[in-house]
PDB file of C-alpha atoms and ligand atoms in Angstrom:
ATOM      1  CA  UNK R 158      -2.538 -10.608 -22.587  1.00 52.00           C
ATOM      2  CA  UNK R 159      -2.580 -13.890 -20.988  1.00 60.00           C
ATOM      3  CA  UNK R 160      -5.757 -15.297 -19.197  1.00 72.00           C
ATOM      4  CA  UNK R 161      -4.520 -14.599 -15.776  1.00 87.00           C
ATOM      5  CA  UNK R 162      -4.236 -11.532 -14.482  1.00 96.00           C
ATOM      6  CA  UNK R 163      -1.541 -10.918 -12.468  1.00 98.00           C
ATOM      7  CA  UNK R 164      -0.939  -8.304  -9.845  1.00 98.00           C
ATOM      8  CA  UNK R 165       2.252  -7.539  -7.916  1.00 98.00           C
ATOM      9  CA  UNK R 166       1.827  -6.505  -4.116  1.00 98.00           C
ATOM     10  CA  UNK R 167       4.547  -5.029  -2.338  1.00 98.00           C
ATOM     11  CA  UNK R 168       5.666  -6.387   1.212  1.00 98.00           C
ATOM     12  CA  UNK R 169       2.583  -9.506   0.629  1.00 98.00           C
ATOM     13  CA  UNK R 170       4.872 -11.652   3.000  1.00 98.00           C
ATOM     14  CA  UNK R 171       2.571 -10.050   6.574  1.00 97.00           C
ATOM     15  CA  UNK R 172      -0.001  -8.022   7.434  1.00 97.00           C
ATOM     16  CA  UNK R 173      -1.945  -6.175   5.069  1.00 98.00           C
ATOM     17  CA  UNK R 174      -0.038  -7.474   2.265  1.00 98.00           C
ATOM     18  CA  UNK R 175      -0.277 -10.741   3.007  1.00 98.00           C
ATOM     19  CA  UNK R 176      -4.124 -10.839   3.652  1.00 98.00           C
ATOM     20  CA  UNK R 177      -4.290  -8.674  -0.082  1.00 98.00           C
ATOM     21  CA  UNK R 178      -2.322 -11.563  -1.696  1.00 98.00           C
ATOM     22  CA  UNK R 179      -4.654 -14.094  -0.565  1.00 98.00           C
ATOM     23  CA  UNK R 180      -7.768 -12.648  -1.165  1.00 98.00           C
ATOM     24  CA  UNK R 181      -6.481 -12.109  -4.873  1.00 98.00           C
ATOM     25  CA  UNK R 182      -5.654 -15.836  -5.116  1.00 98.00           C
ATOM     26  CA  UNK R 183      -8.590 -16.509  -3.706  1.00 98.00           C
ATOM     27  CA  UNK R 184     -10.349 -14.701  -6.949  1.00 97.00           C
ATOM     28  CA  UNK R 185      -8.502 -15.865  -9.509  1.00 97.00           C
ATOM     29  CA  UNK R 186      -5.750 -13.581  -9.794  1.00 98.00           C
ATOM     30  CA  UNK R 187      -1.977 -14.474  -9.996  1.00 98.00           C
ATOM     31  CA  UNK R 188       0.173 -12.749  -7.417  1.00 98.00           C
ATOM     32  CA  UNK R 189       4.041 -11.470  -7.536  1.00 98.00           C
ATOM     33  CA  UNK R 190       5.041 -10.466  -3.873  1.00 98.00           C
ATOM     34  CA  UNK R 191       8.381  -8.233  -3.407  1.00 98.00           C
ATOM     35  CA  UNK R 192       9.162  -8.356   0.137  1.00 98.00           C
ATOM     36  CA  UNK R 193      12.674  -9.420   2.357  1.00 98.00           C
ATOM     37  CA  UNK R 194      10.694 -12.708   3.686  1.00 98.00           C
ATOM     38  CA  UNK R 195       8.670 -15.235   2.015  1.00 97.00           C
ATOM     39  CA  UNK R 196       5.246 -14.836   1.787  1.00 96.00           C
ATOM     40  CA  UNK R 197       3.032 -17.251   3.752  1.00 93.00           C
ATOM     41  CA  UNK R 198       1.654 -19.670   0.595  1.00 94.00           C
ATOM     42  CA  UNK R 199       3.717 -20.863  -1.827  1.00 95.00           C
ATOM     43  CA  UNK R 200       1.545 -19.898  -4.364  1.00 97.00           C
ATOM     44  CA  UNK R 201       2.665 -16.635  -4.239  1.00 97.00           C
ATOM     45  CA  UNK R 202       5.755 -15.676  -6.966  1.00 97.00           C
ATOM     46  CA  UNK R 203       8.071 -14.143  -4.483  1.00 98.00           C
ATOM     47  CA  UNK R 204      10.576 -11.548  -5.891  1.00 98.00           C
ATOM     48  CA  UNK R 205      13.249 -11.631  -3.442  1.00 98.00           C
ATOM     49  CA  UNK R 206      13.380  -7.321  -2.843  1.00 98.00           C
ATOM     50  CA  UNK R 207      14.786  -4.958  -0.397  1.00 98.00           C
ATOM     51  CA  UNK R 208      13.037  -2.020  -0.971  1.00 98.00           C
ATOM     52  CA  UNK R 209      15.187   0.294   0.937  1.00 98.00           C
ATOM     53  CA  UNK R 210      18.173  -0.699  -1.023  1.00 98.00           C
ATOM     54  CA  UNK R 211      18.237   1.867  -4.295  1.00 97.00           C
ATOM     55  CA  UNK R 212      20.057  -0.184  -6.630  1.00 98.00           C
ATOM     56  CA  UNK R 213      19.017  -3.663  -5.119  1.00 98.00           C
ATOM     57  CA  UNK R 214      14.674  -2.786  -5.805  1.00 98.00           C
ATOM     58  CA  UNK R 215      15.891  -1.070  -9.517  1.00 97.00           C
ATOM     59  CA  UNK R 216      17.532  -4.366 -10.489  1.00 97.00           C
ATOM     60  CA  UNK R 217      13.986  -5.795  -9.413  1.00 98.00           C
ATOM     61  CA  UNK R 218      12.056  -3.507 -11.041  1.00 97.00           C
ATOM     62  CA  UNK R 219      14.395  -3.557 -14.551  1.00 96.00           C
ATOM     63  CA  UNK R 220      13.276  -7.493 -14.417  1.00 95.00           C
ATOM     64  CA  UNK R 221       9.667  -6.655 -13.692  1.00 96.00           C
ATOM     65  CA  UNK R 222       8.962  -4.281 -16.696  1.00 93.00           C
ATOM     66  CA  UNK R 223       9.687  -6.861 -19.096  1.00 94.00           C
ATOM     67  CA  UNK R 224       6.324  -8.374 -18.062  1.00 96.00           C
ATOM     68  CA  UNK R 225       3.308  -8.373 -20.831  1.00 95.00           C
ATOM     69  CA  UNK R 226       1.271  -9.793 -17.891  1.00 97.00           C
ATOM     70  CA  UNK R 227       0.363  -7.675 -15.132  1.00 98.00           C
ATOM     71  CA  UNK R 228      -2.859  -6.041 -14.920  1.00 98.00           C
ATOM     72  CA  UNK R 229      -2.496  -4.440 -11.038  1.00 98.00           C
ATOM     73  CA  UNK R 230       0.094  -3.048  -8.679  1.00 98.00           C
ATOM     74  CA  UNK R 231      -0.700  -2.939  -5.281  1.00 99.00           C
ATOM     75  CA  UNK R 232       2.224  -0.376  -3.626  1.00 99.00           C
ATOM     76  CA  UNK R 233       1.463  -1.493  -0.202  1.00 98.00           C
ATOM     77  CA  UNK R 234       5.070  -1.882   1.677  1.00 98.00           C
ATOM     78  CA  UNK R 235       5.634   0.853   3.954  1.00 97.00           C
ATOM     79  CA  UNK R 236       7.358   1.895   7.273  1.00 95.00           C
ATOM     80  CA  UNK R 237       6.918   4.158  10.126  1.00 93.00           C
ATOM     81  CA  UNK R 238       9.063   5.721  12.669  1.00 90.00           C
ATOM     82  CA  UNK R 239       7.741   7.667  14.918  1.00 90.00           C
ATOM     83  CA  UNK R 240       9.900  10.919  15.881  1.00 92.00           C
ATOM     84  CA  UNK R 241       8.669  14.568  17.174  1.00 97.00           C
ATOM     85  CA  UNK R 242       9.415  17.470  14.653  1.00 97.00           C
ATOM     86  CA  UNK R 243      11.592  19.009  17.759  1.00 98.00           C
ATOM     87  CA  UNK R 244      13.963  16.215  17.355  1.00 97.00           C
ATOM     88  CA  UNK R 245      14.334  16.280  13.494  1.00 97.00           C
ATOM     89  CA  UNK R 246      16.324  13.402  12.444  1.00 97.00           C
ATOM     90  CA  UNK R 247      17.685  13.800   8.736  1.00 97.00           C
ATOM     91  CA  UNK R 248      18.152   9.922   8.428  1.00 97.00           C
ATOM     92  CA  UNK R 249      15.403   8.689   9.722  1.00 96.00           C
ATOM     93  CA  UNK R 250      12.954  11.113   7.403  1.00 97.00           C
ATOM     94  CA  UNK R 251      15.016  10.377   4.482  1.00 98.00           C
ATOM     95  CA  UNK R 252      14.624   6.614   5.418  1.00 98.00           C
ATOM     96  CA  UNK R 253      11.049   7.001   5.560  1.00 98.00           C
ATOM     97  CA  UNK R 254      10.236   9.105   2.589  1.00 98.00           C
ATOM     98  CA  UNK R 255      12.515   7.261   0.469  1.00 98.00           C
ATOM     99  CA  UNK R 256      10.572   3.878   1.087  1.00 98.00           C
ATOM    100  CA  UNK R 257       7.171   5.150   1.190  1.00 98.00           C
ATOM    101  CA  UNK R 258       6.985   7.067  -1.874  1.00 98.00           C
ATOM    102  CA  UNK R 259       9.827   7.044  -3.772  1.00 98.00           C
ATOM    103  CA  UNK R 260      10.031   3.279  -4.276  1.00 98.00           C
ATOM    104  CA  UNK R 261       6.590   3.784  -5.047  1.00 98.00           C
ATOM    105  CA  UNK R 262       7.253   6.097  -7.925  1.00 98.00           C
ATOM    106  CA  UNK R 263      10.134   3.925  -8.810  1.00 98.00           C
ATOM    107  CA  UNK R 264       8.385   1.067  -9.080  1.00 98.00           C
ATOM    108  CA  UNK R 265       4.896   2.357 -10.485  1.00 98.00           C
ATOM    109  CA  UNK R 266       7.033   3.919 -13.298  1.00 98.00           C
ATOM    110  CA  UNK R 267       8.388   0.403 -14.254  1.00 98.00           C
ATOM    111  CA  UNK R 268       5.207  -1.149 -14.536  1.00 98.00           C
ATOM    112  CA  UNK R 269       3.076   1.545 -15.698  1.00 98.00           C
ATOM    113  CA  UNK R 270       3.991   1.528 -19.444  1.00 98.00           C
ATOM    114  CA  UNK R 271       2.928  -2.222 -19.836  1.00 97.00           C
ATOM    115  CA  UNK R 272      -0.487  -1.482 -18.303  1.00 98.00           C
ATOM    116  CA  UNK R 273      -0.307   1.113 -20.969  1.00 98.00           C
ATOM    117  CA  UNK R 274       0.332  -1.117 -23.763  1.00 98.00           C
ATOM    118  CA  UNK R 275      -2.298  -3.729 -22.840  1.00 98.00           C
ATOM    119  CA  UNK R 276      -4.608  -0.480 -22.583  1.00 98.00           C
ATOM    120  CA  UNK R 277      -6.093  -1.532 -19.018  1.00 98.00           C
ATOM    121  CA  UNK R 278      -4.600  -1.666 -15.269  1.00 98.00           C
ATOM    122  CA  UNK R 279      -4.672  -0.506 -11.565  1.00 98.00           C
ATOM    123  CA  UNK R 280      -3.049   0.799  -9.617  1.00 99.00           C
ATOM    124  CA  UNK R 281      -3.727   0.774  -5.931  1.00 99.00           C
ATOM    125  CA  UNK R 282      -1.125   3.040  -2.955  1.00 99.00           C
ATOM    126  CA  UNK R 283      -2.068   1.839   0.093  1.00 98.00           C
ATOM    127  CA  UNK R 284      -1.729   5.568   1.991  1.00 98.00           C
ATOM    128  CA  UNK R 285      -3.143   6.029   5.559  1.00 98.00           C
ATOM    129  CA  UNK R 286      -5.721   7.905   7.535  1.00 97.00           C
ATOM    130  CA  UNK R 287      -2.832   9.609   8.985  1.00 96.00           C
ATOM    131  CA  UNK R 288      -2.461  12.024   6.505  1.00 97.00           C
ATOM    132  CA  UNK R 289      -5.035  13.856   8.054  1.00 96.00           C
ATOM    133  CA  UNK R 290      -2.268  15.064  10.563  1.00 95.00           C
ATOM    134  CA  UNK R 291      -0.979  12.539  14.119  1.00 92.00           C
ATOM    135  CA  UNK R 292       1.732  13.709  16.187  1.00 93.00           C
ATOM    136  CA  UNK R 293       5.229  11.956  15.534  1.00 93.00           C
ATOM    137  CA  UNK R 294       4.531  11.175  11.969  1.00 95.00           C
ATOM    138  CA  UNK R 295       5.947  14.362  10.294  1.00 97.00           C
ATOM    139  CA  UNK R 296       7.570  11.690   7.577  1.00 98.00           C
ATOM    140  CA  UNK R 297       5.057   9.317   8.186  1.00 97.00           C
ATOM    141  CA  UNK R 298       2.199  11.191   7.233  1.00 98.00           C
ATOM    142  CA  UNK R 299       3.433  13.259   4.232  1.00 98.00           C
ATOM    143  CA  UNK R 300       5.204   9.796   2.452  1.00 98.00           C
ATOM    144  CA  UNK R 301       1.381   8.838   2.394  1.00 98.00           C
ATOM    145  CA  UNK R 302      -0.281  11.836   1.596  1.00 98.00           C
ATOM    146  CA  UNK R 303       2.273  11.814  -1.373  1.00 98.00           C
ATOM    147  CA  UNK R 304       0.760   8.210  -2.663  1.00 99.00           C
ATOM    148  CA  UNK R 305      -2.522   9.753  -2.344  1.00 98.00           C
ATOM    149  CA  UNK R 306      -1.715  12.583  -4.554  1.00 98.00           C
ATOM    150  CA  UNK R 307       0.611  10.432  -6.975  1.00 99.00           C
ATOM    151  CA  UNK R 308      -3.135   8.524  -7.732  1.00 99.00           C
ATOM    152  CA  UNK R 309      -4.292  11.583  -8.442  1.00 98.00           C
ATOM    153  CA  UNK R 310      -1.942  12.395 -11.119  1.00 98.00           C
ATOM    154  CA  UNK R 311      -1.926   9.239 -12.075  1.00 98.00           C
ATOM    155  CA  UNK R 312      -5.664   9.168 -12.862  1.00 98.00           C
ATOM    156  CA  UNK R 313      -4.977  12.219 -14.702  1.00 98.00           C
ATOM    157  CA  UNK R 314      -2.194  10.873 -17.138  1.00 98.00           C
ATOM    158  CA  UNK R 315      -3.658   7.518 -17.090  1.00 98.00           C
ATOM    159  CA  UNK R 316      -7.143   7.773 -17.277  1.00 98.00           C
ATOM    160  CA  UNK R 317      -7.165   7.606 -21.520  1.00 98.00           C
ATOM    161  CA  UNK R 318      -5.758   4.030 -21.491  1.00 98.00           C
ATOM    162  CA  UNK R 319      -8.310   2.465 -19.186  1.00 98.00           C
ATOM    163  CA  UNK R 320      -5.841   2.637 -16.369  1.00 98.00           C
ATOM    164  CA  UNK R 321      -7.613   3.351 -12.812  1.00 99.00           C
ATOM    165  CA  UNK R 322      -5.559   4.509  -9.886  1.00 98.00           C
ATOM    166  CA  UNK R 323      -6.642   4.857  -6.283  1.00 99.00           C
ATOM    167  CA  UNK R 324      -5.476   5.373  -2.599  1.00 99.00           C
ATOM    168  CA  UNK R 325      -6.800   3.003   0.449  1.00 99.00           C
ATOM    169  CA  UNK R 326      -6.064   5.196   3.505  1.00 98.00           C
ATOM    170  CA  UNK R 327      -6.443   2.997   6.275  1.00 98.00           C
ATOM    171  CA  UNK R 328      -7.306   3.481   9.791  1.00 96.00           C
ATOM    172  CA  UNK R 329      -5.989   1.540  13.036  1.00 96.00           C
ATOM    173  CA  UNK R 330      -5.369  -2.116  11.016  1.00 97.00           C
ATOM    174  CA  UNK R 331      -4.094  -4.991  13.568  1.00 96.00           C
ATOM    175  CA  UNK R 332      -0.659  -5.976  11.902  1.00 95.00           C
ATOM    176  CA  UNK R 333       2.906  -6.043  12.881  1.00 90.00           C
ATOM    177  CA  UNK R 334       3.569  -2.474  12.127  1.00 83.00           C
ATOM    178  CA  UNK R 335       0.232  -1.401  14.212  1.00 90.00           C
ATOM    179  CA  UNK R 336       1.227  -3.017  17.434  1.00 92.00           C
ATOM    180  CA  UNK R 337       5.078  -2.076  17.101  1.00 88.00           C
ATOM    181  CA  UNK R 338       3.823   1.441  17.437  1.00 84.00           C
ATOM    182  CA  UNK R 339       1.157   0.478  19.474  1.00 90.00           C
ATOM    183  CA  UNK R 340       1.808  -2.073  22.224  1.00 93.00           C
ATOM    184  CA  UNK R 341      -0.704  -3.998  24.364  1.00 94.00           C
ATOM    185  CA  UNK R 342      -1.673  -1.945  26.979  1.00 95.00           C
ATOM    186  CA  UNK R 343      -0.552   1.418  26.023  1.00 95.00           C
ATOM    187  CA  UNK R 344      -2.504   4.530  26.603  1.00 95.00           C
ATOM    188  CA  UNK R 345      -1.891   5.112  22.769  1.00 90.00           C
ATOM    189  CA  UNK R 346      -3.597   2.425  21.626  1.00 94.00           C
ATOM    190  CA  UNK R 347      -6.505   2.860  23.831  1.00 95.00           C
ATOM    191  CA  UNK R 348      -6.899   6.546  22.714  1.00 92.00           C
ATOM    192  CA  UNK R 349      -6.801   5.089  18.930  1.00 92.00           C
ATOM    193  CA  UNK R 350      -9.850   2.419  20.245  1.00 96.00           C
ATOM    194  CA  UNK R 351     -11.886   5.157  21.637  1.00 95.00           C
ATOM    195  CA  UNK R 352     -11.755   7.461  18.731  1.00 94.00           C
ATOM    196  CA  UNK R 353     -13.389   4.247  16.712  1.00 97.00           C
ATOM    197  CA  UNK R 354     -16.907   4.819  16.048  1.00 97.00           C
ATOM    198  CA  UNK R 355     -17.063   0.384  14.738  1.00 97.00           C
ATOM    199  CA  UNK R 356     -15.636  -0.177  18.520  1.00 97.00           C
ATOM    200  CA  UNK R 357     -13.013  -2.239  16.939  1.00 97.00           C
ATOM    201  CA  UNK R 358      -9.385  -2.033  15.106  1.00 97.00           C
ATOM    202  CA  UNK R 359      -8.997  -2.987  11.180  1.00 98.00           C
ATOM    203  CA  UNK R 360      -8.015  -6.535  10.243  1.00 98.00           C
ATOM    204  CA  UNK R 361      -5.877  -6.948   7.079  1.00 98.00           C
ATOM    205  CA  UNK R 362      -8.843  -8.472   5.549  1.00 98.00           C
ATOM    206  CA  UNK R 363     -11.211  -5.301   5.617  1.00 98.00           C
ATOM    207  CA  UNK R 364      -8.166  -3.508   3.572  1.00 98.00           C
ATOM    208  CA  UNK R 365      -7.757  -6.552   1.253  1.00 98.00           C
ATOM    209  CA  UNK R 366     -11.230  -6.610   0.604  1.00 98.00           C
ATOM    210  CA  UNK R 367     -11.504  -3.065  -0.454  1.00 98.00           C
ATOM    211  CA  UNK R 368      -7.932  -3.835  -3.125  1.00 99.00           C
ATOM    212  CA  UNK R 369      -9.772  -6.832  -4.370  1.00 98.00           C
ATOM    213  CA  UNK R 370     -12.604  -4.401  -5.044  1.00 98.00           C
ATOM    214  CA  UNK R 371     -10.544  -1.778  -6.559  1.00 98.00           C
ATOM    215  CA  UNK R 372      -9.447  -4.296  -9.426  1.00 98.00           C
ATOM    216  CA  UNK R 373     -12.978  -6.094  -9.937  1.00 98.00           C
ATOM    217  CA  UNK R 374     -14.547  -4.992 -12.624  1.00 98.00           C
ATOM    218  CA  UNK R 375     -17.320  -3.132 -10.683  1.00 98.00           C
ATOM    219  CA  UNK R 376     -14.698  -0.594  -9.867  1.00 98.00           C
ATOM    220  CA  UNK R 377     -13.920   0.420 -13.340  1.00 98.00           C
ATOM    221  CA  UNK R 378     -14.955   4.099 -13.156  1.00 98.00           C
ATOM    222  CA  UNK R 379     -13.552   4.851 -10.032  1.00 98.00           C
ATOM    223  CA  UNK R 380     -10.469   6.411 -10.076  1.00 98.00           C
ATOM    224  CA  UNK R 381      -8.129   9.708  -8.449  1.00 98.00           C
ATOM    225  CA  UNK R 382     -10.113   8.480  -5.315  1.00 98.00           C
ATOM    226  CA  UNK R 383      -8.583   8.009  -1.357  1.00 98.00           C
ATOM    227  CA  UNK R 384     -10.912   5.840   0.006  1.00 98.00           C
ATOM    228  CA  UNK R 385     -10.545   5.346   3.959  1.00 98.00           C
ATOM    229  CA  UNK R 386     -11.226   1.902   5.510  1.00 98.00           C
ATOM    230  CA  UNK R 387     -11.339   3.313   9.044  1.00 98.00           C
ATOM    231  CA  UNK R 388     -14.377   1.945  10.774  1.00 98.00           C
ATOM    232  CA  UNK R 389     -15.261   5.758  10.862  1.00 97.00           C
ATOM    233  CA  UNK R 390     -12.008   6.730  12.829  1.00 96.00           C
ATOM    234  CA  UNK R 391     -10.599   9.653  10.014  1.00 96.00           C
ATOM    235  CA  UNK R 392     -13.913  11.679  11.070  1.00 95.00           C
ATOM    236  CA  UNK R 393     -12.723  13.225  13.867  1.00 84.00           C
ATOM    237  CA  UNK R 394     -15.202  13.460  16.422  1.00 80.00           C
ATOM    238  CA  UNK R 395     -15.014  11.220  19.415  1.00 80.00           C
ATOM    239  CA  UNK R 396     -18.265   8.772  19.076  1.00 86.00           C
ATOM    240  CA  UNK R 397     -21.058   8.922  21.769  1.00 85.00           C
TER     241      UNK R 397
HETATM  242  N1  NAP W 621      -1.452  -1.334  10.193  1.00 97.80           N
HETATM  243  C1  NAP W 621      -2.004  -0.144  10.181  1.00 97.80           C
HETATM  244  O1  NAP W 621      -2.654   0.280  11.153  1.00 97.80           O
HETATM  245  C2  NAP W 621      -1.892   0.734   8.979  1.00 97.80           C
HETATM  246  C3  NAP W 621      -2.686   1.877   8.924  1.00 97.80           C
HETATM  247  C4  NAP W 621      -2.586   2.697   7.813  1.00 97.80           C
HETATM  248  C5  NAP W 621      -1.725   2.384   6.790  1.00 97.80           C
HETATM  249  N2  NAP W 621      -0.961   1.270   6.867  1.00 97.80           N
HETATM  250  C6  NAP W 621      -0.050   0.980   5.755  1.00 97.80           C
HETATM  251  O2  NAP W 621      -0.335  -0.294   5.239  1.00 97.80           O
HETATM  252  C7  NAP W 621       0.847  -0.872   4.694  1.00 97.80           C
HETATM  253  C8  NAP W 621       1.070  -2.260   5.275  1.00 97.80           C
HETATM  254  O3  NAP W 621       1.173  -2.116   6.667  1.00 97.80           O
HETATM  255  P1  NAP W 621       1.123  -3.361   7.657  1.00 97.80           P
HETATM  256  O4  NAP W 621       0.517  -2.853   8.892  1.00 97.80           O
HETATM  257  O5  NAP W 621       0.562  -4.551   6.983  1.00 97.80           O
HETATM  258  O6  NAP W 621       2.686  -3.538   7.937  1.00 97.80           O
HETATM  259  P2  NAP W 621       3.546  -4.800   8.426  1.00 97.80           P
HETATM  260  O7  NAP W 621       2.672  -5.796   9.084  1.00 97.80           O
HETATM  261  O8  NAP W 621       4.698  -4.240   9.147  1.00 97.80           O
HETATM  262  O9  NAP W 621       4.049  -5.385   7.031  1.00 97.80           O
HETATM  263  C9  NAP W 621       4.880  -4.590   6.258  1.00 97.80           C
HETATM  264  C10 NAP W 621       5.177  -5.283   4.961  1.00 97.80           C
HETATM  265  O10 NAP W 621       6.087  -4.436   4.262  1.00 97.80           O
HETATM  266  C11 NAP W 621       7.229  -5.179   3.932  1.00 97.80           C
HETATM  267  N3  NAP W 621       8.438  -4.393   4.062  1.00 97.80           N
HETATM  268  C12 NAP W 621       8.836  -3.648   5.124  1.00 97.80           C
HETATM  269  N4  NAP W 621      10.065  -3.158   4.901  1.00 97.80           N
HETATM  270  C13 NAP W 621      10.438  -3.606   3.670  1.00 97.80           C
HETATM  271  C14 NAP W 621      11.588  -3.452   2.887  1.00 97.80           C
HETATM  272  N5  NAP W 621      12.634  -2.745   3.307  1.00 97.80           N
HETATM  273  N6  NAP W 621      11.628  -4.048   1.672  1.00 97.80           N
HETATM  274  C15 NAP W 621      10.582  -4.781   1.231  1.00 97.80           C
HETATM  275  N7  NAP W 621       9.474  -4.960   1.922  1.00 97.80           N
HETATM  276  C16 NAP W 621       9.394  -4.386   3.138  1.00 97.80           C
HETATM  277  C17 NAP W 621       7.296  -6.321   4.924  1.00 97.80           C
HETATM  278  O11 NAP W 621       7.957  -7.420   4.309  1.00 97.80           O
HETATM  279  P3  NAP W 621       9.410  -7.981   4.741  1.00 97.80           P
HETATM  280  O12 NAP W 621       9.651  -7.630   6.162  1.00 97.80           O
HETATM  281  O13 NAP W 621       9.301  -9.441   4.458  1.00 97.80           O
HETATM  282  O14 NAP W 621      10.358  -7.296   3.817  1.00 97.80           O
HETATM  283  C18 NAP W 621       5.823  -6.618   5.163  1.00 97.80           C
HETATM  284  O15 NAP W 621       5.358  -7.541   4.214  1.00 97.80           O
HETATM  285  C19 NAP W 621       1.988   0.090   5.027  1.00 97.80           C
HETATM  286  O16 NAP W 621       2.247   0.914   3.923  1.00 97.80           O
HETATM  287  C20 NAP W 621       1.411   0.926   6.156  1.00 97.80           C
HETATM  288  O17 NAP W 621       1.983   2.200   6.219  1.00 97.80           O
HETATM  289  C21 NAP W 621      -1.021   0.424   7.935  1.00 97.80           C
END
């Protein structure tokens, strides 16, 4: 395997991604992005890749297997759209689940067998702290309680070749996605604030960090795990 280890990140053109790409630069690693838009620094590989678009991301992934390189895959793309179980809509669930976990099993299945063959790897599902249950995210939630389980199994199968796989459930992080759902001055967003025992939402940097750990070396017996990067928020009790 060559010097550099590289590591793709899903949708590393904003948000969390983006902040996860450049932390990895930052130590050393090289970084494939697959996302619609570019990436903010050009010394990112950008794959071109809409992930909603079944034979489009397969045509991606076919070209990303053939890799001997890649030591981490960071599934971290993912949509939400909000909708009340009352007024079920077959599209947009399908939408959702489609993107958020079967891409991910898609995509995890194309790299997985090189990380196999160089006998070491991560893999890292960025899942939420939503899968702990929030009103209008029926699809939402379970597409990221699924990436939390597929690390599970993962770890199970994987475990024997030196291959770690985690989930990051995050809490409230300040990105694109976060104040789409979220605006300014709703009494949604306050609610989320208040339920924060840190007093403050994520950035995409306390996420990154935590993915940067995850493939440092220190983190080589950790695997199967869901580690939340909430500032506290997943435990449920409103702070004093
Ligand atoms: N922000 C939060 O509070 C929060 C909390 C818990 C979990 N999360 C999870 O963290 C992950 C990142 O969230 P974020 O807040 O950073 O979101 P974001 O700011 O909306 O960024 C989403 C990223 O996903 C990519 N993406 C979206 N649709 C895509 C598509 N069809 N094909 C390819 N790439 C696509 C986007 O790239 P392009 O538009 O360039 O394609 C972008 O890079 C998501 O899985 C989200 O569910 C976020």
């Amino acid at each position: 395997m060559p010097d550099k280890k590289m590591v793709i990140v899903t949708g590393g053109s904003r948000g969390i991604g983006a902040a996860t790409c450049e932390k990895l630069l930052f130590q050393g690693y090289g970084v494939i992005s697959l996302s619609r838009t570019e990436p903010p620094s050009t010394d990112i590989l950008h794959l071109p890749c809409d992930l909603t678009d079944t034979d489009g991301r397969r045509a991606v992934f076919e070209n990303l297997c053939k890799r001997d390189d890649v030591f981490g895959l960071v599934n971290n793309a993912g949509i939400a759209t909000p909708n009340l179980i009352a007024e079920f809509d077959h599209q947009l669930y399908a939408g959702v689940m489609d993107m958020n976990t079967t891409s991910v099993a898609e995509l995890s299945a194309a790299i997985i067998p090189s990380l196999i063959k160089n006998k070491q790897g991560r893999v890292v599902n960025i899942s939420s702290e939503l899968i702990l249950g929030f009103a209008t995210r029926t699809a939402y939630s379970a597409s990221k309680a699924a990436v939390a389980s597929f690390a599970r199994t993962w770890a199970l199968e994987l475990g024997k070749y030196n291959i770690c796989c985690n989930a990051i459930a995050p809490g409230p992080v300040e990105t694109e996605l976060f104040v789409k759902n979220n605006p300014p001055g709703s009494a949604i967003r306050q609610q989320k604030l208040d339920k924060i025992p840190l007093g403050r939402f994520g950035r995409a940097e306390d996420v990154a960090g935590m993915v940067a750990f995850l493939m440092s070396d220190e983190a080589s017996f950790i695997t199967g795990q869901t580690l939340y990067v909430c500032g506290g928020s997943s435990l449920g009790s409103v702070p004093v």
